[in-house]
Amino acid sequence: MVGRLVLIATPIGNLEDLSSRAVYALANADVVACEDTRRTGKLLAHAGVMGTQLKVVNERTEAAQATEIAALVSAGKAVALVTDAGTPAISDPGAKVVEAVLAANGHVETVPGPSAVLAALVVSGLGTGRFCFEGFIPRKGRNRSERLAALSREPRTMVLFEAPHRLVRTLEDLAEVLGEDRRIAIVREQTKLHEEIWRGNLGDAVQFGCNTEPRGEYVLVVAGCDGPSSPSASRIKVALREQLASGLSRRDAAAAVAADLSISRRVAYQLSLADDEE
């Protein structure tokens, strides 16, 4: 039999969402590569799959394991790749393994299924015709400021992931940069017993976050910009340099540029700091 790598989407909460095709692929795999052997062990037990060899492929081990998996596929083995929930390689390990297998002229296929991105998008009540997936935005510094600035002028519906302990800060930053009136849906515990979907605007979302016990990974679906596009980060930086060159302090320069370009003072100030670091 020709070796192959099979990327298998697994349930994002409810184990009954595991498809019969996914069960077949898992049962016929020589090796199952997974993030956590305990979680995948429970999934395999639910599917009635016993005795399959498990290989840990997580954020720390993926680069090293990718070469080994490519060798297994080249040797004619069937390797199933799963993550703890959802589709492999989407904000989870998988991309490096696929790259290594393809580089070795191996065969790659997928068993599609549950997706936290699409599940949240379709229940959000926001536009689904065009959307973009942003994953986890940078946690701090210049990268975060520039990403937020870019999101403020994104016309498509945006889907983001966020950890519970960072939810409020991200909602506050989104409200400040995108505006408190921008619509958002906050989804957590998808397909589980305590699934929750909150819909409203970013201003109210901050209060929701502050009043809600943080648990489970969050999916944020944010409406795109429906007005004139916001200025790019490079344009803002040029304006800041001009104001600083005229003798204004950093704070006053940020305030002046924010007023001129209709952006938040915080974004202007953070981009000014980021410009100095470059």
PDB file of C-alpha atoms in Angstrom:
ATOM      1  CA  MET A   1       0.000   0.000   0.000  1.00  0.00           C
ATOM      2  CA  VAL A   2       1.210   3.474  -0.829  1.00  0.00           C
ATOM      3  CA  GLY A   3       2.072   5.465   2.277  1.00  0.00           C
ATOM      4  CA  ARG A   4       0.047   8.521   3.110  1.00  0.00           C
ATOM      5  CA  LEU A   5      -0.500  11.262   5.649  1.00  0.00           C
ATOM      6  CA  VAL A   6      -4.150  11.823   6.536  1.00  0.00           C
ATOM      7  CA  LEU A   7      -5.134  15.021   8.343  1.00  0.00           C
ATOM      8  CA  ILE A   8      -8.287  14.253  10.295  1.00  0.00           C
ATOM      9  CA  ALA A   9     -10.592  16.896  11.764  1.00  0.00           C
ATOM     10  CA  THR A  10     -11.771  15.900  15.237  1.00  0.00           C
ATOM     11  CA  PRO A  11     -14.690  17.140  17.373  1.00  0.00           C
ATOM     12  CA  ILE A  12     -14.361  20.592  18.899  1.00  0.00           C
ATOM     13  CA  GLY A  13     -16.479  19.543  21.864  1.00  0.00           C
ATOM     14  CA  ASN A  14     -19.114  16.918  21.189  1.00  0.00           C
ATOM     15  CA  LEU A  15     -17.600  13.501  20.437  1.00  0.00           C
ATOM     16  CA  GLU A  16     -20.680  12.567  18.401  1.00  0.00           C
ATOM     17  CA  ASP A  17     -19.395  14.914  15.697  1.00  0.00           C
ATOM     18  CA  LEU A  18     -16.661  12.419  14.768  1.00  0.00           C
ATOM     19  CA  SER A  19     -17.546  11.207  11.277  1.00  0.00           C
ATOM     20  CA  SER A  20     -17.661   7.577  10.190  1.00  0.00           C
ATOM     21  CA  ARG A  21     -14.972   8.333   7.607  1.00  0.00           C
ATOM     22  CA  ALA A  22     -12.732   9.748  10.347  1.00  0.00           C
ATOM     23  CA  VAL A  23     -13.252   6.576  12.407  1.00  0.00           C
ATOM     24  CA  TYR A  24     -12.314   4.447   9.385  1.00  0.00           C
ATOM     25  CA  ALA A  25      -9.157   6.478   8.746  1.00  0.00           C
ATOM     26  CA  LEU A  26      -8.111   6.231  12.396  1.00  0.00           C
ATOM     27  CA  ALA A  27      -8.770   2.501  12.505  1.00  0.00           C
ATOM     28  CA  ASN A  28      -6.663   1.903   9.402  1.00  0.00           C
ATOM     29  CA  ALA A  29      -3.716   4.090  10.383  1.00  0.00           C
ATOM     30  CA  ASP A  30      -0.410   2.491  11.322  1.00  0.00           C
ATOM     31  CA  VAL A  31       0.417   5.498  13.476  1.00  0.00           C
ATOM     32  CA  VAL A  32      -1.722   8.271  14.917  1.00  0.00           C
ATOM     33  CA  ALA A  33       0.174  11.510  15.479  1.00  0.00           C
ATOM     34  CA  CYS A  34      -1.490  13.682  18.113  1.00  0.00           C
ATOM     35  CA  GLU A  35      -0.967  16.627  20.463  1.00  0.00           C
ATOM     36  CA  ASP A  36      -1.941  14.820  23.672  1.00  0.00           C
ATOM     37  CA  THR A  37      -2.030  11.029  23.976  1.00  0.00           C
ATOM     38  CA  ARG A  38      -4.566  11.172  26.818  1.00  0.00           C
ATOM     39  CA  ARG A  39      -7.114  13.209  24.883  1.00  0.00           C
ATOM     40  CA  THR A  40      -6.605  11.277  21.674  1.00  0.00           C
ATOM     41  CA  GLY A  41      -6.750   8.010  23.642  1.00  0.00           C
ATOM     42  CA  LYS A  42     -10.231   8.950  24.824  1.00  0.00           C
ATOM     43  CA  LEU A  43     -11.250   9.827  21.267  1.00  0.00           C
ATOM     44  CA  LEU A  44      -9.979   6.491  19.948  1.00  0.00           C
ATOM     45  CA  ALA A  45     -11.753   4.615  22.735  1.00  0.00           C
ATOM     46  CA  HIS A  46     -14.992   6.411  21.853  1.00  0.00           C
ATOM     47  CA  ALA A  47     -14.486   5.386  18.220  1.00  0.00           C
ATOM     48  CA  GLY A  48     -13.712   1.783  19.189  1.00  0.00           C
ATOM     49  CA  VAL A  49     -10.158   1.988  17.832  1.00  0.00           C
ATOM     50  CA  MET A  50      -7.699   0.022  19.986  1.00  0.00           C
ATOM     51  CA  GLY A  51      -3.981  -0.746  19.952  1.00  0.00           C
ATOM     52  CA  THR A  52      -2.872   1.935  17.501  1.00  0.00           C
ATOM     53  CA  GLN A  53       0.608   3.377  17.989  1.00  0.00           C
ATOM     54  CA  LEU A  54       0.522   7.025  19.108  1.00  0.00           C
ATOM     55  CA  LYS A  55       3.190   9.621  18.348  1.00  0.00           C
ATOM     56  CA  VAL A  56       3.241  13.012  20.101  1.00  0.00           C
ATOM     57  CA  VAL A  57       3.319  15.950  17.678  1.00  0.00           C
ATOM     58  CA  ASN A  58       2.790  19.212  19.523  1.00  0.00           C
ATOM     59  CA  GLU A  59       4.114  22.750  19.316  1.00  0.00           C
ATOM     60  CA  ARG A  60       7.473  21.712  20.787  1.00  0.00           C
ATOM     61  CA  THR A  61       8.019  18.445  18.931  1.00  0.00           C
ATOM     62  CA  GLU A  62       6.510  19.084  15.508  1.00  0.00           C
ATOM     63  CA  ALA A  63       9.704  20.156  13.741  1.00  0.00           C
ATOM     64  CA  ALA A  64      11.585  17.042  14.849  1.00  0.00           C
ATOM     65  CA  GLN A  65       8.679  14.653  14.320  1.00  0.00           C
ATOM     66  CA  ALA A  66       7.921  15.994  10.842  1.00  0.00           C
ATOM     67  CA  THR A  67      11.033  14.321   9.440  1.00  0.00           C
ATOM     68  CA  GLU A  68      10.187  11.018  11.133  1.00  0.00           C
ATOM     69  CA  ILE A  69       6.617  11.077   9.838  1.00  0.00           C
ATOM     70  CA  ALA A  70       7.821  11.834   6.318  1.00  0.00           C
ATOM     71  CA  ALA A  71      10.094   8.788   6.576  1.00  0.00           C
ATOM     72  CA  LEU A  72       7.190   6.615   7.740  1.00  0.00           C
ATOM     73  CA  VAL A  73       5.036   7.739   4.813  1.00  0.00           C
ATOM     74  CA  SER A  74       7.913   7.110   2.401  1.00  0.00           C
ATOM     75  CA  ALA A  75       8.183   3.598   3.853  1.00  0.00           C
ATOM     76  CA  GLY A  76       4.538   2.908   2.975  1.00  0.00           C
ATOM     77  CA  LYS A  77       2.937   3.607   6.345  1.00  0.00           C
ATOM     78  CA  ALA A  78      -0.414   5.332   6.850  1.00  0.00           C
ATOM     79  CA  VAL A  79      -0.073   8.134   9.390  1.00  0.00           C
ATOM     80  CA  ALA A  80      -3.164   9.876  10.751  1.00  0.00           C
ATOM     81  CA  LEU A  81      -2.579  13.368  12.141  1.00  0.00           C
ATOM     82  CA  VAL A  82      -5.051  14.825  14.637  1.00  0.00           C
ATOM     83  CA  THR A  83      -4.996  17.688  17.108  1.00  0.00           C
ATOM     84  CA  ASP A  84      -6.897  18.078  20.361  1.00  0.00           C
ATOM     85  CA  ALA A  85      -9.844  19.632  18.552  1.00  0.00           C
ATOM     86  CA  GLY A  86     -10.711  20.764  15.055  1.00  0.00           C
ATOM     87  CA  THR A  87      -8.636  20.683  11.888  1.00  0.00           C
ATOM     88  CA  PRO A  88      -4.868  20.108  12.074  1.00  0.00           C
ATOM     89  CA  ALA A  89      -2.583  22.969  10.946  1.00  0.00           C
ATOM     90  CA  ILE A  90      -5.153  25.678  11.758  1.00  0.00           C
ATOM     91  CA  SER A  91      -3.656  27.420  14.822  1.00  0.00           C
ATOM     92  CA  ASP A  92      -2.469  23.930  15.746  1.00  0.00           C
ATOM     93  CA  PRO A  93       0.429  21.643  14.728  1.00  0.00           C
ATOM     94  CA  GLY A  94       0.346  20.128  11.263  1.00  0.00           C
ATOM     95  CA  ALA A  95       1.754  22.530   8.688  1.00  0.00           C
ATOM     96  CA  LYS A  96       5.387  21.465   9.201  1.00  0.00           C
ATOM     97  CA  VAL A  97       4.434  17.801   8.936  1.00  0.00           C
ATOM     98  CA  VAL A  98       2.583  18.399   5.661  1.00  0.00           C
ATOM     99  CA  GLU A  99       5.546  20.354   4.302  1.00  0.00           C
ATOM    100  CA  ALA A 100       7.990  17.572   5.195  1.00  0.00           C
ATOM    101  CA  VAL A 101       5.839  14.821   3.676  1.00  0.00           C
ATOM    102  CA  LEU A 102       5.315  16.741   0.449  1.00  0.00           C
ATOM    103  CA  ALA A 103       9.029  17.546   0.248  1.00  0.00           C
ATOM    104  CA  ALA A 104       9.660  13.796   0.357  1.00  0.00           C
ATOM    105  CA  ASN A 105       7.129  13.313  -2.464  1.00  0.00           C
ATOM    106  CA  GLY A 106       4.659  11.699  -0.073  1.00  0.00           C
ATOM    107  CA  HIS A 107       0.882  11.614  -0.416  1.00  0.00           C
ATOM    108  CA  VAL A 108      -1.252  13.927   1.748  1.00  0.00           C
ATOM    109  CA  GLU A 109      -5.033  13.836   2.090  1.00  0.00           C
ATOM    110  CA  THR A 110      -7.633  15.083   4.535  1.00  0.00           C
ATOM    111  CA  VAL A 111     -10.807  13.963   6.265  1.00  0.00           C
ATOM    112  CA  PRO A 112     -12.656  17.255   6.794  1.00  0.00           C
ATOM    113  CA  GLY A 113     -14.996  17.840   9.680  1.00  0.00           C
ATOM    114  CA  PRO A 114     -15.546  20.103  12.702  1.00  0.00           C
ATOM    115  CA  SER A 115     -14.135  23.632  12.522  1.00  0.00           C
ATOM    116  CA  ALA A 116     -14.306  26.176  15.334  1.00  0.00           C
ATOM    117  CA  VAL A 117     -13.800  28.945  12.771  1.00  0.00           C
ATOM    118  CA  LEU A 118     -16.746  28.049  10.557  1.00  0.00           C
ATOM    119  CA  ALA A 119     -19.003  27.004  13.435  1.00  0.00           C
ATOM    120  CA  ALA A 120     -18.608  30.406  15.089  1.00  0.00           C
ATOM    121  CA  LEU A 121     -18.882  32.314  11.823  1.00  0.00           C
ATOM    122  CA  VAL A 122     -22.202  30.834  10.738  1.00  0.00           C
ATOM    123  CA  VAL A 123     -23.928  31.480  14.088  1.00  0.00           C
ATOM    124  CA  SER A 124     -22.488  34.976  14.547  1.00  0.00           C
ATOM    125  CA  GLY A 125     -25.165  36.792  12.592  1.00  0.00           C
ATOM    126  CA  LEU A 126     -22.444  38.681  10.729  1.00  0.00           C
ATOM    127  CA  GLY A 127     -21.569  38.561   7.051  1.00  0.00           C
ATOM    128  CA  THR A 128     -20.337  35.191   5.769  1.00  0.00           C
ATOM    129  CA  GLY A 129     -19.853  36.030   2.082  1.00  0.00           C
ATOM    130  CA  ARG A 130     -16.262  37.157   2.645  1.00  0.00           C
ATOM    131  CA  PHE A 131     -14.281  36.570   5.803  1.00  0.00           C
ATOM    132  CA  CYS A 132     -10.713  36.216   7.027  1.00  0.00           C
ATOM    133  CA  PHE A 133      -9.169  34.146   9.792  1.00  0.00           C
ATOM    134  CA  GLU A 134      -6.714  35.962  12.056  1.00  0.00           C
ATOM    135  CA  GLY A 135      -6.044  33.247  14.624  1.00  0.00           C
ATOM    136  CA  PHE A 136      -4.383  34.528  17.799  1.00  0.00           C
ATOM    137  CA  ILE A 137      -3.240  38.126  17.372  1.00  0.00           C
ATOM    138  CA  PRO A 138       0.233  39.015  18.751  1.00  0.00           C
ATOM    139  CA  ARG A 139       0.256  39.439  22.515  1.00  0.00           C
ATOM    140  CA  LYS A 140       2.197  42.701  22.794  1.00  0.00           C
ATOM    141  CA  GLY A 141       4.491  45.266  21.252  1.00  0.00           C
ATOM    142  CA  ARG A 142       4.781  46.555  17.734  1.00  0.00           C
ATOM    143  CA  ASN A 143       3.350  43.417  16.140  1.00  0.00           C
ATOM    144  CA  ARG A 144       0.138  43.719  18.154  1.00  0.00           C
ATOM    145  CA  SER A 145      -0.266  47.443  17.422  1.00  0.00           C
ATOM    146  CA  GLU A 146       0.257  46.968  13.709  1.00  0.00           C
ATOM    147  CA  ARG A 147      -2.114  44.009  13.531  1.00  0.00           C
ATOM    148  CA  LEU A 148      -4.848  45.942  15.344  1.00  0.00           C
ATOM    149  CA  ALA A 149      -4.353  48.876  13.002  1.00  0.00           C
ATOM    150  CA  ALA A 150      -4.713  46.527  10.028  1.00  0.00           C
ATOM    151  CA  LEU A 151      -7.887  45.001  11.466  1.00  0.00           C
ATOM    152  CA  SER A 152      -9.442  48.446  11.782  1.00  0.00           C
ATOM    153  CA  ARG A 153      -9.493  48.789   7.997  1.00  0.00           C
ATOM    154  CA  GLU A 154     -10.359  45.169   7.128  1.00  0.00           C
ATOM    155  CA  PRO A 155     -13.684  45.114   5.192  1.00  0.00           C
ATOM    156  CA  ARG A 156     -14.296  41.374   5.627  1.00  0.00           C
ATOM    157  CA  THR A 157     -15.756  39.671   8.672  1.00  0.00           C
ATOM    158  CA  MET A 158     -12.872  38.670  10.949  1.00  0.00           C
ATOM    159  CA  VAL A 159     -12.542  35.492  13.016  1.00  0.00           C
ATOM    160  CA  LEU A 160     -10.059  35.467  15.894  1.00  0.00           C
ATOM    161  CA  PHE A 161      -9.086  33.021  18.631  1.00  0.00           C
ATOM    162  CA  GLU A 162      -8.337  34.139  22.184  1.00  0.00           C
ATOM    163  CA  ALA A 163      -7.396  32.497  25.478  1.00  0.00           C
ATOM    164  CA  PRO A 164      -9.716  33.144  28.450  1.00  0.00           C
ATOM    165  CA  HIS A 165      -7.156  35.057  30.525  1.00  0.00           C
ATOM    166  CA  ARG A 166      -6.464  37.470  27.651  1.00  0.00           C
ATOM    167  CA  LEU A 167     -10.073  37.982  26.533  1.00  0.00           C
ATOM    168  CA  VAL A 168     -10.803  41.276  28.300  1.00  0.00           C
ATOM    169  CA  ARG A 169      -7.592  42.943  27.197  1.00  0.00           C
ATOM    170  CA  THR A 170      -8.184  41.950  23.580  1.00  0.00           C
ATOM    171  CA  LEU A 171     -11.770  43.179  23.683  1.00  0.00           C
ATOM    172  CA  GLU A 172     -10.598  46.492  25.165  1.00  0.00           C
ATOM    173  CA  ASP A 173      -7.978  46.902  22.442  1.00  0.00           C
ATOM    174  CA  LEU A 174     -10.446  46.018  19.694  1.00  0.00           C
ATOM    175  CA  ALA A 175     -12.998  48.487  21.085  1.00  0.00           C
ATOM    176  CA  GLU A 176     -10.434  51.264  21.201  1.00  0.00           C
ATOM    177  CA  VAL A 177      -8.971  50.669  17.753  1.00  0.00           C
ATOM    178  CA  LEU A 178     -12.042  49.514  15.799  1.00  0.00           C
ATOM    179  CA  GLY A 179     -14.597  51.577  17.721  1.00  0.00           C
ATOM    180  CA  GLU A 180     -17.077  50.607  20.398  1.00  0.00           C
ATOM    181  CA  ASP A 181     -19.973  50.377  17.926  1.00  0.00           C
ATOM    182  CA  ARG A 182     -18.374  47.621  15.822  1.00  0.00           C
ATOM    183  CA  ARG A 183     -20.455  44.437  16.014  1.00  0.00           C
ATOM    184  CA  ILE A 184     -19.043  41.238  17.474  1.00  0.00           C
ATOM    185  CA  ALA A 185     -20.090  37.727  18.407  1.00  0.00           C
ATOM    186  CA  ILE A 186     -18.271  35.932  21.209  1.00  0.00           C
ATOM    187  CA  VAL A 187     -18.503  32.146  21.124  1.00  0.00           C
ATOM    188  CA  ARG A 188     -17.184  29.685  23.694  1.00  0.00           C
ATOM    189  CA  GLU A 189     -17.624  26.026  24.636  1.00  0.00           C
ATOM    190  CA  GLN A 190     -18.775  25.252  21.082  1.00  0.00           C
ATOM    191  CA  THR A 191     -20.924  22.104  20.742  1.00  0.00           C
ATOM    192  CA  LYS A 192     -20.556  21.419  24.479  1.00  0.00           C
ATOM    193  CA  LEU A 193     -23.246  21.359  27.159  1.00  0.00           C
ATOM    194  CA  HIS A 194     -22.591  24.945  28.249  1.00  0.00           C
ATOM    195  CA  GLU A 195     -22.093  26.464  24.791  1.00  0.00           C
ATOM    196  CA  GLU A 196     -22.565  30.237  24.891  1.00  0.00           C
ATOM    197  CA  ILE A 197     -22.946  32.778  22.093  1.00  0.00           C
ATOM    198  CA  TRP A 198     -22.973  36.473  22.962  1.00  0.00           C
ATOM    199  CA  ARG A 199     -23.779  39.067  20.294  1.00  0.00           C
ATOM    200  CA  GLY A 200     -23.514  42.843  20.529  1.00  0.00           C
ATOM    201  CA  ASN A 201     -21.007  45.634  19.991  1.00  0.00           C
ATOM    202  CA  LEU A 202     -17.411  45.932  21.170  1.00  0.00           C
ATOM    203  CA  GLY A 203     -18.243  48.495  23.830  1.00  0.00           C
ATOM    204  CA  ASP A 204     -20.714  46.158  25.527  1.00  0.00           C
ATOM    205  CA  ALA A 205     -18.443  43.173  24.860  1.00  0.00           C
ATOM    206  CA  VAL A 206     -15.830  44.589  27.229  1.00  0.00           C
ATOM    207  CA  GLN A 207     -18.398  44.666  30.023  1.00  0.00           C
ATOM    208  CA  PHE A 208     -19.488  41.139  29.139  1.00  0.00           C
ATOM    209  CA  GLY A 209     -15.901  39.956  29.396  1.00  0.00           C
ATOM    210  CA  CYS A 210     -15.405  41.618  32.767  1.00  0.00           C
ATOM    211  CA  ASN A 211     -18.581  40.053  34.170  1.00  0.00           C
ATOM    212  CA  THR A 212     -18.011  36.539  32.833  1.00  0.00           C
ATOM    213  CA  GLU A 213     -15.934  33.803  34.412  1.00  0.00           C
ATOM    214  CA  PRO A 214     -13.158  33.062  31.902  1.00  0.00           C
ATOM    215  CA  ARG A 215     -13.182  29.442  30.794  1.00  0.00           C
ATOM    216  CA  GLY A 216     -12.648  27.635  27.535  1.00  0.00           C
ATOM    217  CA  GLU A 217     -11.065  29.007  24.385  1.00  0.00           C
ATOM    218  CA  TYR A 218     -12.971  31.886  22.788  1.00  0.00           C
ATOM    219  CA  VAL A 219     -13.760  32.531  19.140  1.00  0.00           C
ATOM    220  CA  LEU A 220     -14.393  36.183  18.319  1.00  0.00           C
ATOM    221  CA  VAL A 221     -16.258  37.071  15.132  1.00  0.00           C
ATOM    222  CA  VAL A 222     -15.956  40.775  14.355  1.00  0.00           C
ATOM    223  CA  ALA A 223     -17.751  42.748  11.656  1.00  0.00           C
ATOM    224  CA  GLY A 224     -15.602  44.268   8.959  1.00  0.00           C
ATOM    225  CA  CYS A 225     -15.150  47.973   8.356  1.00  0.00           C
ATOM    226  CA  ASP A 226     -18.100  49.358   6.392  1.00  0.00           C
ATOM    227  CA  GLY A 227     -16.791  52.899   6.029  1.00  0.00           C
ATOM    228  CA  PRO A 228     -13.754  54.529   4.443  1.00  0.00           C
ATOM    229  CA  SER A 229     -10.571  52.530   4.905  1.00  0.00           C
ATOM    230  CA  SER A 230      -8.374  53.494   7.819  1.00  0.00           C
ATOM    231  CA  PRO A 231      -4.842  54.692   7.059  1.00  0.00           C
ATOM    232  CA  SER A 232      -2.089  52.094   6.859  1.00  0.00           C
ATOM    233  CA  ALA A 233       0.535  51.730   9.573  1.00  0.00           C
ATOM    234  CA  SER A 234       3.203  53.111   7.234  1.00  0.00           C
ATOM    235  CA  ARG A 235       1.154  56.231   6.519  1.00  0.00           C
ATOM    236  CA  ILE A 236       0.588  56.788  10.238  1.00  0.00           C
ATOM    237  CA  LYS A 237       4.320  56.450  10.918  1.00  0.00           C
ATOM    238  CA  VAL A 238       5.168  59.005   8.245  1.00  0.00           C
ATOM    239  CA  ALA A 239       2.706  61.465   9.768  1.00  0.00           C
ATOM    240  CA  LEU A 240       4.161  60.846  13.222  1.00  0.00           C
ATOM    241  CA  ARG A 241       7.695  61.510  12.000  1.00  0.00           C
ATOM    242  CA  GLU A 242       6.582  64.798  10.492  1.00  0.00           C
ATOM    243  CA  GLN A 243       4.957  65.888  13.750  1.00  0.00           C
ATOM    244  CA  LEU A 244       7.972  64.844  15.823  1.00  0.00           C
ATOM    245  CA  ALA A 245      10.298  66.669  13.458  1.00  0.00           C
ATOM    246  CA  SER A 246       8.285  69.848  14.033  1.00  0.00           C
ATOM    247  CA  GLY A 247       9.223  69.717  17.709  1.00  0.00           C
ATOM    248  CA  LEU A 248       6.154  68.085  19.275  1.00  0.00           C
ATOM    249  CA  SER A 249       6.531  65.561  22.074  1.00  0.00           C
ATOM    250  CA  ARG A 250       5.656  61.956  21.304  1.00  0.00           C
ATOM    251  CA  ARG A 251       2.348  62.250  23.163  1.00  0.00           C
ATOM    252  CA  ASP A 252       1.361  65.491  21.410  1.00  0.00           C
ATOM    253  CA  ALA A 253       2.450  64.129  18.041  1.00  0.00           C
ATOM    254  CA  ALA A 254       0.295  61.045  18.565  1.00  0.00           C
ATOM    255  CA  ALA A 255      -2.673  63.219  19.525  1.00  0.00           C
ATOM    256  CA  ALA A 256      -2.245  65.392  16.431  1.00  0.00           C
ATOM    257  CA  VAL A 257      -1.945  62.438  14.061  1.00  0.00           C
ATOM    258  CA  ALA A 258      -4.910  60.697  15.704  1.00  0.00           C
ATOM    259  CA  ALA A 259      -7.051  63.774  15.123  1.00  0.00           C
ATOM    260  CA  ASP A 260      -5.877  64.243  11.534  1.00  0.00           C
ATOM    261  CA  LEU A 261      -6.294  60.608  10.475  1.00  0.00           C
ATOM    262  CA  SER A 262      -9.319  59.706  12.619  1.00  0.00           C
ATOM    263  CA  ILE A 263      -7.590  56.938  14.523  1.00  0.00           C
ATOM    264  CA  SER A 264      -7.187  56.285  18.231  1.00  0.00           C
ATOM    265  CA  ARG A 265      -4.441  58.072  20.165  1.00  0.00           C
ATOM    266  CA  ARG A 266      -3.281  54.779  21.566  1.00  0.00           C
ATOM    267  CA  VAL A 267      -2.682  53.284  18.116  1.00  0.00           C
ATOM    268  CA  ALA A 268      -0.758  56.381  17.044  1.00  0.00           C
ATOM    269  CA  TYR A 269       1.343  56.378  20.208  1.00  0.00           C
ATOM    270  CA  GLN A 270       2.141  52.646  20.000  1.00  0.00           C
ATOM    271  CA  LEU A 271       3.130  52.957  16.344  1.00  0.00           C
ATOM    272  CA  SER A 272       5.412  55.829  17.261  1.00  0.00           C
ATOM    273  CA  LEU A 273       7.164  53.614  19.797  1.00  0.00           C
ATOM    274  CA  ALA A 274       7.333  50.785  17.281  1.00  0.00           C
ATOM    275  CA  ASP A 275       8.848  53.106  14.684  1.00  0.00           C
ATOM    276  CA  ASP A 276      11.713  53.908  17.067  1.00  0.00           C
ATOM    277  CA  GLU A 277      12.447  50.205  17.493  1.00  0.00           C
ATOM    278  CA  GLU A 278      12.895  49.617  13.759  1.00  0.00           C
TER     279      GLU A 278
END
